[in-house]
Short mmCIF file of C-alpha atoms in Angstrom, two decimals:
data_model
loop_
_atom_site.label_atom_id
_atom_site.label_comp_id
_atom_site.label_asym_id
_atom_site.label_seq_id
_atom_site.Cartn_x
_atom_site.Cartn_y
_atom_site.Cartn_z
CA MET A 1 -121.09 109.71 -181.86
CA ALA A 2 -122.57 112.10 -184.45
CA ARG A 3 -119.74 111.09 -186.76
CA HIS A 4 -120.80 107.46 -186.42
CA GLU A 5 -124.57 108.32 -186.99
CA ALA A 6 -123.54 110.33 -190.22
CA LEU A 7 -121.60 107.36 -191.55
CA THR A 8 -124.31 104.87 -190.73
CA ALA A 9 -127.05 106.95 -191.95
CA ASN A 10 -125.37 107.57 -195.43
CA ILE A 11 -124.46 103.97 -196.23
CA VAL A 12 -125.70 102.69 -199.40
CA VAL A 13 -126.09 98.98 -199.51
CA ASP A 14 -125.64 97.05 -202.77
CA GLU A 15 -126.59 93.43 -201.89
CA ASP A 16 -124.89 91.49 -204.63
CA ILE A 17 -122.18 89.24 -203.22
CA LYS A 18 -120.31 87.39 -205.99
CA SER A 19 -117.93 84.57 -205.83
CA TYR A 20 -114.45 85.41 -206.53
CA ARG A 21 -111.32 83.58 -208.03
CA VAL A 22 -107.84 85.03 -208.35
CA HIS A 23 -106.53 85.13 -211.82
CA VAL A 24 -103.41 87.23 -213.02
CA SER A 25 -102.84 87.65 -216.68
CA SER A 26 -99.69 86.00 -217.95
CA LYS A 27 -98.59 89.49 -219.48
CA TYR A 28 -98.25 90.75 -215.81
CA LEU A 29 -96.44 87.66 -214.46
CA ASP A 30 -93.87 88.02 -217.52
CA LEU A 31 -93.55 91.81 -216.64
CA THR A 32 -92.80 90.79 -213.13
CA ARG A 33 -90.12 88.39 -214.04
CA ARG A 34 -88.45 90.88 -216.36
CA LYS A 35 -88.16 93.40 -213.34
CA LEU A 36 -86.71 90.69 -211.26
CA GLU A 37 -84.20 89.77 -213.87
CA LEU A 38 -83.16 93.43 -214.34
CA THR A 39 -82.74 93.95 -210.62
CA ARG A 40 -79.60 96.11 -209.50
CA LEU A 41 -78.73 95.68 -205.87
CA PRO A 42 -76.56 98.26 -204.10
CA HIS A 43 -72.97 97.62 -203.68
CA ARG A 44 -71.94 95.70 -200.47
CA ALA A 45 -71.89 97.95 -197.81
CA PRO A 46 -68.76 98.39 -195.52
CA GLU A 47 -68.87 97.51 -191.82
CA PRO A 48 -71.95 99.14 -190.44
CA ARG A 49 -71.18 102.01 -187.83
CA THR A 50 -73.59 100.26 -185.46
CA ASP A 51 -75.00 96.69 -184.99
CA GLN A 52 -78.39 98.31 -185.29
CA TRP A 53 -78.10 98.53 -188.83
CA TRP A 54 -79.45 95.77 -190.96
CA GLU A 55 -77.56 94.69 -193.96
CA PRO A 56 -80.16 92.87 -196.19
CA ARG A 57 -77.88 91.72 -199.14
CA ALA A 58 -77.25 87.97 -197.59
CA THR A 59 -80.99 87.66 -197.04
CA VAL A 60 -82.17 89.24 -200.29
CA GLU A 61 -80.05 87.45 -202.89
CA PRO A 62 -81.21 83.97 -202.01
CA LEU A 63 -84.85 85.26 -202.20
CA LEU A 64 -84.35 86.98 -205.41
CA ASP A 65 -82.94 83.47 -207.01
CA PHE A 66 -85.85 81.64 -205.24
CA TRP A 67 -88.49 83.98 -206.76
CA LEU A 68 -87.11 83.58 -210.20
CA GLU A 69 -86.38 79.91 -210.28
CA ARG A 70 -88.67 78.03 -207.81
CA PHE A 71 -91.63 80.04 -207.10
CA SER A 72 -94.89 79.65 -209.06
CA TRP A 73 -97.68 82.05 -208.79
CA ARG A 74 -100.04 79.79 -210.88
CA ASN A 75 -99.48 77.11 -208.14
CA GLU A 76 -100.39 79.49 -205.41
CA GLU A 77 -103.27 80.75 -207.52
CA LYS A 78 -104.65 77.21 -207.89
CA GLU A 79 -104.29 76.58 -204.25
CA LEU A 80 -106.00 79.78 -203.04
CA ASN A 81 -108.95 79.16 -205.68
CA SER A 82 -109.44 75.63 -204.75
CA LYS A 83 -109.33 75.71 -201.16
CA VAL A 84 -110.15 79.43 -199.88
CA PRO A 85 -113.83 80.33 -200.17
CA GLN A 86 -113.53 83.92 -201.55
CA PHE A 87 -116.26 86.61 -202.20
CA ARG A 88 -116.41 90.25 -203.21
CA THR A 89 -119.25 92.84 -202.74
CA ALA A 90 -119.59 96.56 -203.18
CA ILE A 91 -120.29 99.09 -200.56
CA LYS A 92 -120.99 102.62 -201.12
CA THR A 93 -120.10 104.89 -198.39
CA ALA A 94 -121.06 108.57 -197.85
CA ALA A 95 -117.83 110.03 -199.33
CA SER A 96 -117.38 107.75 -202.15
CA GLU A 97 -118.79 108.33 -205.47
CA VAL A 98 -118.64 104.79 -206.71
CA PRO A 99 -119.11 101.51 -204.69
CA ILE A 100 -116.04 100.26 -202.57
CA ARG A 101 -115.54 96.53 -203.82
CA LEU A 102 -114.40 94.46 -200.57
CA HIS A 103 -112.77 91.26 -200.98
CA PHE A 104 -113.36 88.60 -198.28
CA ILE A 105 -113.21 85.11 -197.00
CA HIS A 106 -116.39 83.41 -195.69
CA ALA A 107 -116.11 80.24 -194.34
CA GLN A 108 -118.87 78.59 -192.52
CA SER A 109 -118.18 75.70 -189.89
CA PRO A 110 -119.96 72.49 -190.16
CA HIS A 111 -120.70 72.68 -186.46
CA ALA A 112 -124.38 73.80 -185.52
CA ARG A 113 -123.14 75.81 -182.48
CA ALA A 114 -120.64 77.93 -184.28
CA LEU A 115 -120.64 81.70 -183.71
CA PRO A 116 -120.07 84.33 -186.29
CA LEU A 117 -116.55 85.85 -186.17
CA LEU A 118 -115.07 88.87 -187.94
CA LEU A 119 -111.21 88.44 -188.09
CA ILE A 120 -109.16 91.41 -188.99
CA PRO A 121 -105.78 90.81 -190.73
CA PRO A 122 -102.73 92.64 -189.28
CA PHE A 123 -101.79 95.35 -191.40
CA PRO A 124 -100.01 95.26 -193.86
CA PHE A 125 -101.02 91.59 -194.72
CA SER A 126 -103.99 90.67 -196.98
CA ASN A 127 -106.66 88.25 -196.09
CA LEU A 128 -105.22 85.58 -198.32
CA ALA A 129 -101.83 85.77 -196.68
CA LEU A 130 -103.79 84.39 -193.51
CA ALA A 131 -105.76 81.78 -195.17
CA HIS A 132 -104.13 79.12 -193.23
CA LEU A 133 -105.96 80.20 -190.15
CA VAL A 134 -109.32 79.46 -191.57
CA MET A 135 -109.55 75.50 -190.63
CA LEU A 136 -108.32 76.48 -186.90
CA PHE A 137 -111.52 78.32 -186.45
CA THR A 138 -114.04 76.57 -188.62
CA HIS A 139 -112.96 72.74 -188.11
CA PRO A 140 -111.64 72.24 -184.51
CA ILE A 141 -110.52 68.69 -184.06
CA GLU A 142 -112.21 68.28 -180.52
CA MET A 143 -115.91 68.25 -181.01
CA ASN A 144 -116.34 70.18 -177.65
CA SER A 145 -114.11 73.14 -178.88
CA GLN A 146 -116.09 76.31 -179.89
CA SER A 147 -116.18 76.59 -183.61
CA PHE A 148 -116.76 79.96 -185.79
CA HIS A 149 -118.30 80.94 -189.04
CA MET A 150 -115.10 83.02 -190.15
CA VAL A 151 -115.24 86.36 -192.07
CA MET A 152 -112.05 87.54 -193.14
CA PRO A 153 -111.93 90.76 -195.18
CA SER A 154 -108.99 92.35 -196.96
CA LEU A 155 -108.60 96.06 -195.73
CA PRO A 156 -109.32 98.61 -198.51
CA GLY A 157 -106.38 99.13 -200.70
CA LEU A 158 -104.85 95.85 -199.81
CA GLY A 159 -105.13 92.52 -201.70
CA PHE A 160 -108.27 92.50 -203.86
CA SER A 161 -110.39 95.02 -201.99
CA ASP A 162 -110.79 98.58 -203.83
CA ALA A 163 -108.90 101.56 -202.07
CA LEU A 164 -110.67 104.13 -200.19
CA PRO A 165 -110.81 107.75 -201.28
CA ASP A 166 -107.98 109.74 -199.48
CA ARG A 167 -110.44 112.17 -197.90
CA GLN A 168 -112.32 109.71 -196.01
CA ASP A 169 -111.37 109.02 -192.63
CA ALA A 170 -109.96 105.40 -192.83
CA ILE A 171 -110.78 103.95 -189.35
CA GLU A 172 -114.29 104.96 -189.00
CA THR A 173 -115.19 104.18 -192.43
CA ILE A 174 -113.62 100.62 -192.58
CA ALA A 175 -115.36 99.68 -189.25
CA ASP A 176 -118.56 100.88 -190.86
CA MET A 177 -117.95 98.84 -193.91
CA PHE A 178 -117.17 95.72 -192.00
CA ASP A 179 -120.23 96.06 -189.96
CA THR A 180 -122.20 96.20 -193.09
CA LEU A 181 -120.40 93.29 -194.63
CA MET A 182 -121.47 91.28 -191.48
CA ARG A 183 -124.93 92.35 -191.67
CA ARG A 184 -125.35 91.62 -195.50
CA LEU A 185 -124.07 88.04 -194.77
CA GLY A 186 -126.91 87.47 -192.30
CA TYR A 187 -124.86 87.95 -189.10
CA ALA A 188 -126.77 90.35 -186.77
CA LYS A 189 -124.48 89.61 -183.96
CA PHE A 190 -120.94 88.64 -184.18
CA LEU A 191 -117.33 88.77 -182.33
CA VAL A 192 -114.33 90.54 -183.74
CA THR A 193 -110.70 89.35 -183.29
CA THR A 194 -107.41 90.68 -184.18
CA ALA A 195 -104.44 88.37 -185.19
CA GLY A 196 -101.33 90.54 -184.67
CA ALA A 197 -99.57 92.28 -181.54
CA SER A 198 -100.75 96.00 -182.01
CA ALA A 199 -97.77 97.13 -180.39
CA TYR A 200 -95.60 96.52 -183.15
CA ALA A 201 -97.90 96.94 -185.97
CA PRO A 202 -97.85 100.15 -188.46
CA ALA A 203 -100.45 102.68 -187.24
CA ARG A 204 -102.04 100.02 -185.07
CA VAL A 205 -104.68 99.79 -187.92
CA ASP A 206 -106.36 96.51 -187.06
CA TRP A 207 -106.40 97.19 -183.41
CA ARG A 208 -108.06 100.60 -183.97
CA ILE A 209 -110.83 98.92 -186.24
CA ALA A 210 -111.53 96.25 -183.60
CA HIS A 211 -111.66 99.03 -181.01
CA TYR A 212 -114.15 101.15 -182.92
CA LEU A 213 -116.42 98.17 -183.70
CA ALA A 214 -116.45 97.28 -180.08
CA CYS A 215 -117.18 100.73 -178.93
CA TYR A 216 -119.56 102.19 -181.67
CA TYR A 217 -121.17 98.82 -182.76
CA SER A 218 -122.18 97.41 -179.47
CA THR A 219 -125.61 96.33 -180.87
CA SER A 220 -124.13 94.13 -183.34
CA CYS A 221 -120.46 93.67 -182.29
CA MET A 222 -120.86 91.56 -178.90
CA GLY A 223 -117.24 91.64 -177.83
CA ALA A 224 -113.69 91.77 -179.22
CA HIS A 225 -110.40 89.96 -178.74
CA LEU A 226 -107.50 92.33 -178.61
CA VAL A 227 -104.27 90.88 -179.06
CA SER A 228 -101.42 92.96 -177.16
CA PRO A 229 -103.39 96.24 -177.15
CA PRO A 230 -101.59 99.57 -176.36
CA LEU A 231 -102.59 99.98 -172.84
CA LYS A 232 -100.85 102.24 -170.20
CA ALA A 233 -100.90 102.00 -166.63
CA PRO A 234 -103.87 103.75 -164.93
CA SER A 235 -103.22 107.52 -163.89
CA TRP A 236 -105.16 110.08 -161.71
CA THR A 237 -107.41 110.61 -164.61
CA SER A 238 -109.20 107.28 -163.31
CA PRO A 239 -108.52 107.58 -159.61
CA LEU A 240 -110.15 104.18 -158.68
CA GLU A 241 -108.20 102.34 -161.04
CA TRP A 242 -105.12 103.98 -160.10
CA VAL A 243 -105.49 102.95 -156.45
CA LYS A 244 -106.30 99.29 -157.44
CA TRP A 245 -103.13 99.03 -159.53
CA LYS A 246 -100.86 100.82 -157.03
CA ALA A 247 -102.28 98.54 -154.23
CA ALA A 248 -101.63 95.53 -156.30
CA SER A 249 -97.97 96.54 -157.30
CA LEU A 250 -97.11 97.22 -153.72
CA LEU A 251 -98.59 94.30 -152.10
CA ARG A 252 -97.64 91.95 -155.05
CA ARG A 253 -100.65 89.54 -154.30
CA PRO A 254 -103.70 88.65 -156.17
CA ILE A 255 -106.10 91.71 -155.48
CA PHE A 256 -108.70 94.06 -157.51
CA GLY A 257 -108.35 91.59 -160.64
CA TYR A 258 -104.59 91.66 -160.63
CA CYS A 259 -102.12 88.79 -160.11
CA ARG A 260 -98.62 88.52 -158.79
CA GLN A 261 -97.52 87.62 -162.32
CA ASP A 262 -98.83 91.00 -163.74
CA VAL A 263 -96.54 92.91 -161.01
CA ASP A 264 -93.53 90.74 -161.76
CA ASP A 265 -93.95 91.18 -165.60
CA TRP A 266 -94.34 94.99 -165.06
CA ARG A 267 -91.16 95.11 -163.00
CA LYS A 268 -89.05 93.16 -165.54
CA CYS A 269 -90.36 95.57 -168.30
CA ARG A 270 -89.17 98.39 -166.25
CA SER A 271 -85.77 96.97 -165.71
CA ARG A 272 -85.27 96.51 -169.51
CA LEU A 273 -86.33 99.83 -170.14
CA SER A 274 -83.98 101.24 -167.92
CA ASP A 275 -81.18 100.36 -170.31
CA LYS A 276 -79.70 103.21 -171.78
CA THR A 277 -79.21 101.67 -175.04
CA ARG A 278 -80.66 103.63 -177.99
CA PHE A 279 -82.87 101.51 -180.44
CA PRO A 280 -84.20 102.66 -183.68
CA ALA A 281 -87.70 103.96 -183.99
CA GLN A 282 -90.73 101.91 -185.01
CA LEU A 283 -91.23 101.86 -188.83
CA SER A 284 -94.03 104.49 -189.38
CA PHE A 285 -95.20 107.65 -191.31
CA GLY A 286 -94.78 110.85 -189.61
CA GLY A 287 -91.85 112.88 -188.22
CA GLN A 288 -91.76 116.47 -189.47
CA GLY A 289 -95.02 115.91 -190.91
CA ALA A 290 -94.05 113.19 -193.35
CA TYR A 291 -97.36 111.75 -194.16
CA GLU A 292 -97.18 111.74 -198.02
CA PRO A 293 -97.14 108.36 -199.18
CA ASN A 294 -97.02 108.88 -203.04
CA ALA A 295 -93.27 108.92 -203.57
CA LEU A 296 -92.79 105.62 -201.64
CA ALA A 297 -95.85 104.17 -203.52
CA TYR A 298 -94.37 105.03 -206.94
CA ALA A 299 -90.84 103.45 -205.90
CA LEU A 300 -92.55 100.38 -204.81
CA CYS A 301 -94.93 100.01 -207.85
CA ASP A 302 -91.86 99.78 -209.98
CA SER A 303 -89.80 97.30 -207.91
CA PRO A 304 -90.99 94.02 -206.81
CA LEU A 305 -87.90 93.46 -204.69
CA GLY A 306 -88.33 96.97 -203.18
CA LEU A 307 -91.76 95.70 -202.11
CA LEU A 308 -90.12 92.41 -200.83
CA LEU A 309 -87.72 94.56 -198.81
CA PHE A 310 -90.59 96.59 -197.29
CA PHE A 311 -92.42 93.26 -196.06
CA LEU A 312 -88.97 91.93 -194.70
CA MET A 313 -88.70 95.11 -192.62
CA VAL A 314 -92.36 94.70 -191.15
CA ILE A 315 -91.88 91.09 -190.40
CA ARG A 316 -88.41 91.71 -188.82
CA GLY A 317 -89.90 94.52 -186.88
CA ALA A 318 -92.12 92.06 -185.37
CA ARG A 319 -89.25 89.93 -184.07
CA PRO A 320 -90.28 86.43 -185.11
CA ALA A 321 -88.74 83.61 -183.51
CA ARG A 322 -87.64 81.92 -186.79
CA ASP A 323 -87.61 83.29 -190.42
CA LEU A 324 -90.69 82.52 -192.59
CA PRO A 325 -90.14 80.11 -195.46
CA SER A 326 -88.96 81.56 -198.70
CA ASN A 327 -92.18 80.57 -200.54
CA GLU A 328 -94.42 82.19 -197.79
CA LEU A 329 -92.39 85.37 -197.89
CA ILE A 330 -92.65 85.90 -201.73
CA LYS A 331 -96.39 84.96 -201.80
CA ILE A 332 -96.93 87.67 -199.37
CA THR A 333 -95.18 90.07 -201.42
CA GLU A 334 -96.96 88.94 -204.59
CA LEU A 335 -100.41 89.41 -202.97
CA ALA A 336 -99.46 93.16 -202.58
CA TRP A 337 -97.32 93.31 -205.92
CA ILE A 338 -100.13 92.29 -208.10
CA PRO A 339 -103.08 94.68 -207.18
CA GLY A 340 -100.06 97.42 -206.68
CA PRO A 341 -98.78 98.80 -203.30
CA GLU A 342 -100.28 102.28 -203.61
CA GLY A 343 -103.56 101.60 -201.78
CA MET A 344 -101.58 99.97 -198.90
CA MET A 345 -99.33 103.04 -198.61
CA ARG A 346 -102.14 105.57 -198.77
CA LEU A 347 -104.18 103.71 -196.24
CA TRP A 348 -101.24 103.43 -193.90
CA ALA A 349 -100.60 107.31 -194.34
CA ASN A 350 -104.17 108.06 -193.58
CA CYS A 351 -104.48 105.88 -190.41
CA GLN A 352 -101.10 107.43 -189.19
CA SER A 353 -102.31 111.04 -189.62
CA CYS A 354 -106.02 110.62 -188.60
CA THR A 355 -107.52 110.24 -185.02
CA GLU A 356 -111.08 109.12 -184.41
CA THR A 357 -113.43 112.13 -183.68
CA GLY A 358 -116.41 110.72 -181.93
CA ASP A 359 -116.68 109.93 -178.21
CA ARG A 360 -117.66 106.41 -177.18
CA ARG A 361 -121.47 105.95 -176.54
CA ARG A 362 -122.51 106.30 -172.92
CA GLY A 363 -123.51 103.21 -171.20
CA LYS A 364 -121.81 99.88 -170.67
CA LYS A 365 -118.29 99.39 -171.82
CA PRO A 366 -117.56 97.19 -174.49
CA LYS A 367 -116.77 93.50 -173.51
CA VAL A 368 -113.38 92.51 -174.45
CA ALA A 369 -110.86 89.56 -174.16
CA ILE A 370 -107.25 90.59 -173.86
CA THR A 371 -104.06 88.74 -174.71
CA VAL A 372 -100.75 90.02 -173.56
CA PHE A 373 -97.28 88.59 -173.78
CA GLN A 374 -94.59 88.50 -170.90
CA GLY A 375 -91.70 89.44 -173.05
CA ALA A 376 -88.43 87.51 -173.54
CA GLN A 377 -87.47 85.18 -170.99
CA GLY A 378 -84.00 85.25 -171.57
CA SER A 379 -81.15 86.33 -174.19
CA SER A 380 -81.91 83.40 -176.86
CA GLU A 381 -84.32 85.36 -178.75
CA THR A 382 -82.03 88.54 -178.98
CA GLN A 383 -79.26 86.25 -179.93
CA HIS A 384 -81.31 84.61 -182.65
CA MET A 385 -82.21 87.90 -184.27
CA ALA A 386 -78.61 89.23 -184.39
CA SER A 387 -77.20 85.93 -185.67
CA HIS A 388 -79.85 86.10 -188.53
CA GLY A 389 -78.96 89.65 -189.30
CA GLN A 390 -82.35 90.98 -188.07
CA PRO A 391 -82.58 94.66 -186.86
CA TRP A 392 -81.69 95.08 -183.44
CA PRO A 393 -84.93 94.66 -181.46
CA LEU A 394 -87.05 97.28 -179.67
CA ASN A 395 -87.64 97.00 -175.89
CA ASP A 396 -90.69 95.14 -175.11
CA GLU A 397 -93.85 96.88 -174.17
CA PHE A 398 -95.48 95.37 -171.32
CA ALA A 399 -99.27 95.75 -171.02
CA CYS A 400 -101.28 94.34 -168.02
CA PRO A 401 -104.84 93.24 -168.78
CA GLY A 402 -106.20 94.92 -165.67
CA TRP A 403 -105.22 98.50 -167.39
CA ALA A 404 -107.76 97.89 -169.82
CA ARG A 405 -110.67 98.16 -167.36
CA GLY A 406 -110.83 101.99 -167.49
CA HIS A 407 -111.98 101.58 -171.01
CA TYR A 408 -113.42 98.14 -171.49
CA ASP A 409 -115.29 95.31 -169.68
CA VAL A 410 -112.61 92.85 -169.44
CA VAL A 411 -114.37 89.50 -169.44
CA SER A 412 -111.46 87.11 -170.18
CA SER A 413 -107.56 87.52 -170.10
CA SER A 414 -104.51 85.50 -171.12
CA ARG A 415 -100.85 86.00 -170.35
CA ILE A 416 -98.60 84.24 -172.81
CA SER A 417 -94.85 83.60 -172.21
CA GLY A 418 -92.40 85.17 -174.73
CA ARG A 419 -92.77 87.58 -177.58
CA PRO A 420 -95.86 87.68 -179.90
CA GLY A 421 -93.46 87.70 -183.04
CA LEU A 422 -95.59 86.55 -186.06
CA LEU A 423 -98.44 85.26 -184.29
CA ALA A 424 -100.51 84.32 -187.21
CA TRP A 425 -97.78 82.08 -188.48
CA GLU A 426 -95.72 80.96 -185.55
CA ARG A 427 -98.49 80.49 -182.83
CA PRO A 428 -102.02 80.78 -184.27
CA GLN A 429 -103.44 78.78 -181.48
CA VAL A 430 -102.83 81.51 -179.27
CA ILE A 431 -105.25 83.55 -181.36
CA VAL A 432 -107.88 80.72 -181.30
CA ALA A 433 -107.61 80.28 -177.57
CA GLY A 434 -108.12 84.09 -176.94
CA THR A 435 -111.17 84.10 -179.29
CA ARG A 436 -112.71 81.09 -177.52
CA GLY A 437 -112.08 82.82 -174.19
CA LEU A 438 -114.16 85.80 -175.30
CA ALA A 439 -116.87 83.48 -176.76
CA LYS A 440 -117.20 81.46 -173.37
CA ALA A 441 -117.31 84.65 -171.44
CA ILE A 442 -119.87 86.29 -173.56
CA LEU A 443 -122.02 83.17 -173.56
CA THR A 444 -121.93 82.79 -169.97
CA SER A 445 -122.92 86.56 -169.04
CA PHE A 446 -125.60 86.45 -171.52
CA GLU A 447 -127.11 83.05 -171.19
CA HIS A 448 -130.53 83.86 -172.32
CA THR A 449 -130.21 87.03 -174.49
CA ALA A 450 -126.90 87.25 -176.15
CA ALA A 451 -126.26 83.55 -176.71
CA ALA A 452 -129.67 83.10 -178.31
CA ALA A 453 -129.10 86.19 -180.45
CA LEU A 454 -125.66 84.82 -181.56
CA GLU A 455 -127.00 81.37 -182.49
CA GLN A 456 -130.14 82.40 -184.32
CA VAL A 457 -128.07 83.49 -187.12
CA VAL A 458 -129.82 83.32 -190.55
CA VAL A 459 -127.77 83.79 -193.50
CA GLY A 460 -130.05 85.62 -195.72
CA ARG A 461 -128.16 85.09 -198.97
CA GLN A 462 -127.08 81.68 -200.10
CA VAL A 463 -123.60 82.19 -201.39
CA HIS A 464 -122.50 78.48 -201.78
CA HIS A 465 -122.99 78.22 -198.12
CA GLN A 466 -125.18 76.05 -196.00
CA GLU A 467 -128.04 77.92 -193.94
CA ALA A 468 -126.65 78.39 -190.24
CA THR A 469 -128.56 75.97 -187.90
CA ARG A 470 -130.24 77.17 -184.68
CA ALA A 471 -128.94 75.33 -181.41
CA SER A 472 -130.71 75.75 -178.01
CA GLU A 473 -127.47 75.64 -176.16
CA THR A 474 -124.04 76.90 -176.85
CA THR A 475 -121.04 75.95 -174.73
CA LEU A 476 -117.30 76.29 -174.98
CA LEU A 477 -114.95 74.01 -173.12
CA THR A 478 -111.41 75.12 -173.35
CA THR A 479 -109.26 72.24 -171.85
CA GLU A 480 -105.60 71.15 -172.11
CA ALA A 481 -106.79 68.29 -174.52
CA ASP A 482 -108.53 70.90 -176.86
CA GLU A 483 -105.58 73.18 -177.00
CA ALA A 484 -103.18 70.16 -177.36
CA ALA A 485 -105.50 69.14 -180.65
CA SER A 486 -105.61 72.83 -181.64
CA THR A 487 -101.80 72.92 -181.65
CA SER A 488 -101.49 69.72 -183.49
CA GLN A 489 -103.74 71.00 -186.24
CA ALA A 490 -102.11 74.37 -186.55
CA GLY A 491 -98.64 72.60 -186.68
CA ALA A 492 -100.01 70.12 -189.30
CA GLY A 493 -101.33 72.83 -191.42
CA LEU A 494 -98.25 75.02 -191.04
CA THR A 495 -95.44 72.40 -191.27
CA ALA A 496 -96.10 71.96 -195.12
CA GLN A 497 -95.06 75.73 -195.11
CA GLY A 498 -92.01 74.91 -192.93
CA ILE A 499 -93.45 76.54 -190.09
CA SER A 500 -93.98 74.84 -186.60
CA ALA A 501 -95.89 75.98 -183.57
CA GLN A 502 -93.54 76.98 -180.72
CA ASP A 503 -94.24 75.39 -177.24
CA ASP A 504 -96.07 78.08 -175.29
CA GLU A 505 -97.73 78.34 -171.90
CA GLU A 506 -100.52 80.70 -170.81
CA LEU A 507 -100.30 81.90 -167.14
CA SER A 508 -103.05 83.26 -164.97
CA GLU A 509 -103.35 83.76 -161.35
CA GLY A 510 -105.83 84.95 -158.87
CA SER A 511 -108.13 87.22 -161.26
CA PRO A 512 -111.91 87.47 -160.88
CA ASP A 513 -112.02 87.80 -164.67
CA THR A 514 -112.65 84.79 -166.79
CA VAL A 515 -109.07 83.77 -167.53
CA ILE A 516 -108.12 80.96 -169.86
CA ALA A 517 -105.21 78.98 -168.57
CA VAL A 518 -104.17 76.60 -171.13
CA GLN A 519 -100.92 74.49 -171.78
CA LEU A 520 -100.16 74.94 -175.39
CA GLY A 521 -98.00 72.26 -177.10
#
């Protein structure tokens, strides 16, 4: 708490918010092409000693050819500048001698009852890599669906945001900067959501930022939507919650906020974890004190193909149901290659090695909506990965929404079939549905206070946006028709990139929490 107050007290606000357009010099693009042309690939490896080893050559060679012969950064640049409302602002924190420039997307919804939303991109992706999500939140097809004014910053050191000084505690500082950004835009109250499963994210960066905002900035952050948070079953340190979970798991019936599906999924996960097969460790810094990121940063700064391999490892570690299109993979890589990956590597190492120091403020627990995944429903997903040369998957980590009650006020929960995969690309409607569930619960529980505060948002500085409109009532109706329309919209937006939404179903049963049960697809 003292640490949080010190950060807040020392923050210096530079009110300038400037429109931003991406432009990369032709000289740098020519250099990138020459490096790709001079790429030397390793010799073909003999048969690997284990099927857990990934042989990337069959994947990399076609991508290299595509990058050289068919990919056009100028086309991507034109698309981003014409369709994505980009801005940059400088925020000077306590430990930085110069302001940190933060690049962000700010897209306002035309709907009068839209709510301000901070979306934190999953590390290590930049905000522009997730630009396809904007319309899903700001322009829902169904008029009764909750819309949002979306703010999506790029994490410091990623994309076109400046890197933090290495001596700063990254999570606390970034949370402070994001809260300052929302206030600077005129959003005194806002919601926050993650966009990827934290269980498979390097250092769980995005979840830790959302968690910190919900815990320490409760006067401005009204609630957080957490996707697959790292939850553990209650222990004796929380005796009441432990007794509730034990009773639910033994009786296998809806009780104490748990449902039968929670117990069944937990038992399936335990059965999978009992398998003695050894799996590779999660990609991370650490292990015998290896938190030094500069060697890797130097290597990737000189090799665009090496950086592509890094993103392939991250993406494949998320175990997507299908491969991303080549153009999407190269665009993601270019968005890191152009500014340089050193800030990304250092942020990763910083977050991996640091821990949050303050205790949560005393008082009410932060309100959260939680989306969890029930894991593979059969062998088809594993077979797909093996047939596509992907690293052998890790065992699923099951997280029951009820386990979060020791730390959070869980106001909404969603249970999704299958694995999360690359959620922002494969099933973005799941993120939207979870965020709407949070908004509905918040507005219901604070009908006369929080709702009014959220709706009376005044954008203090006009940055090519319309002034937010005050509405006397705000409702959110999540129906099957709404979600079908959302799925249709997501599919239409992503089909152009060769990505289609996967049929999915959210399951819920017998929980007193606000549970959004939706047929997706």
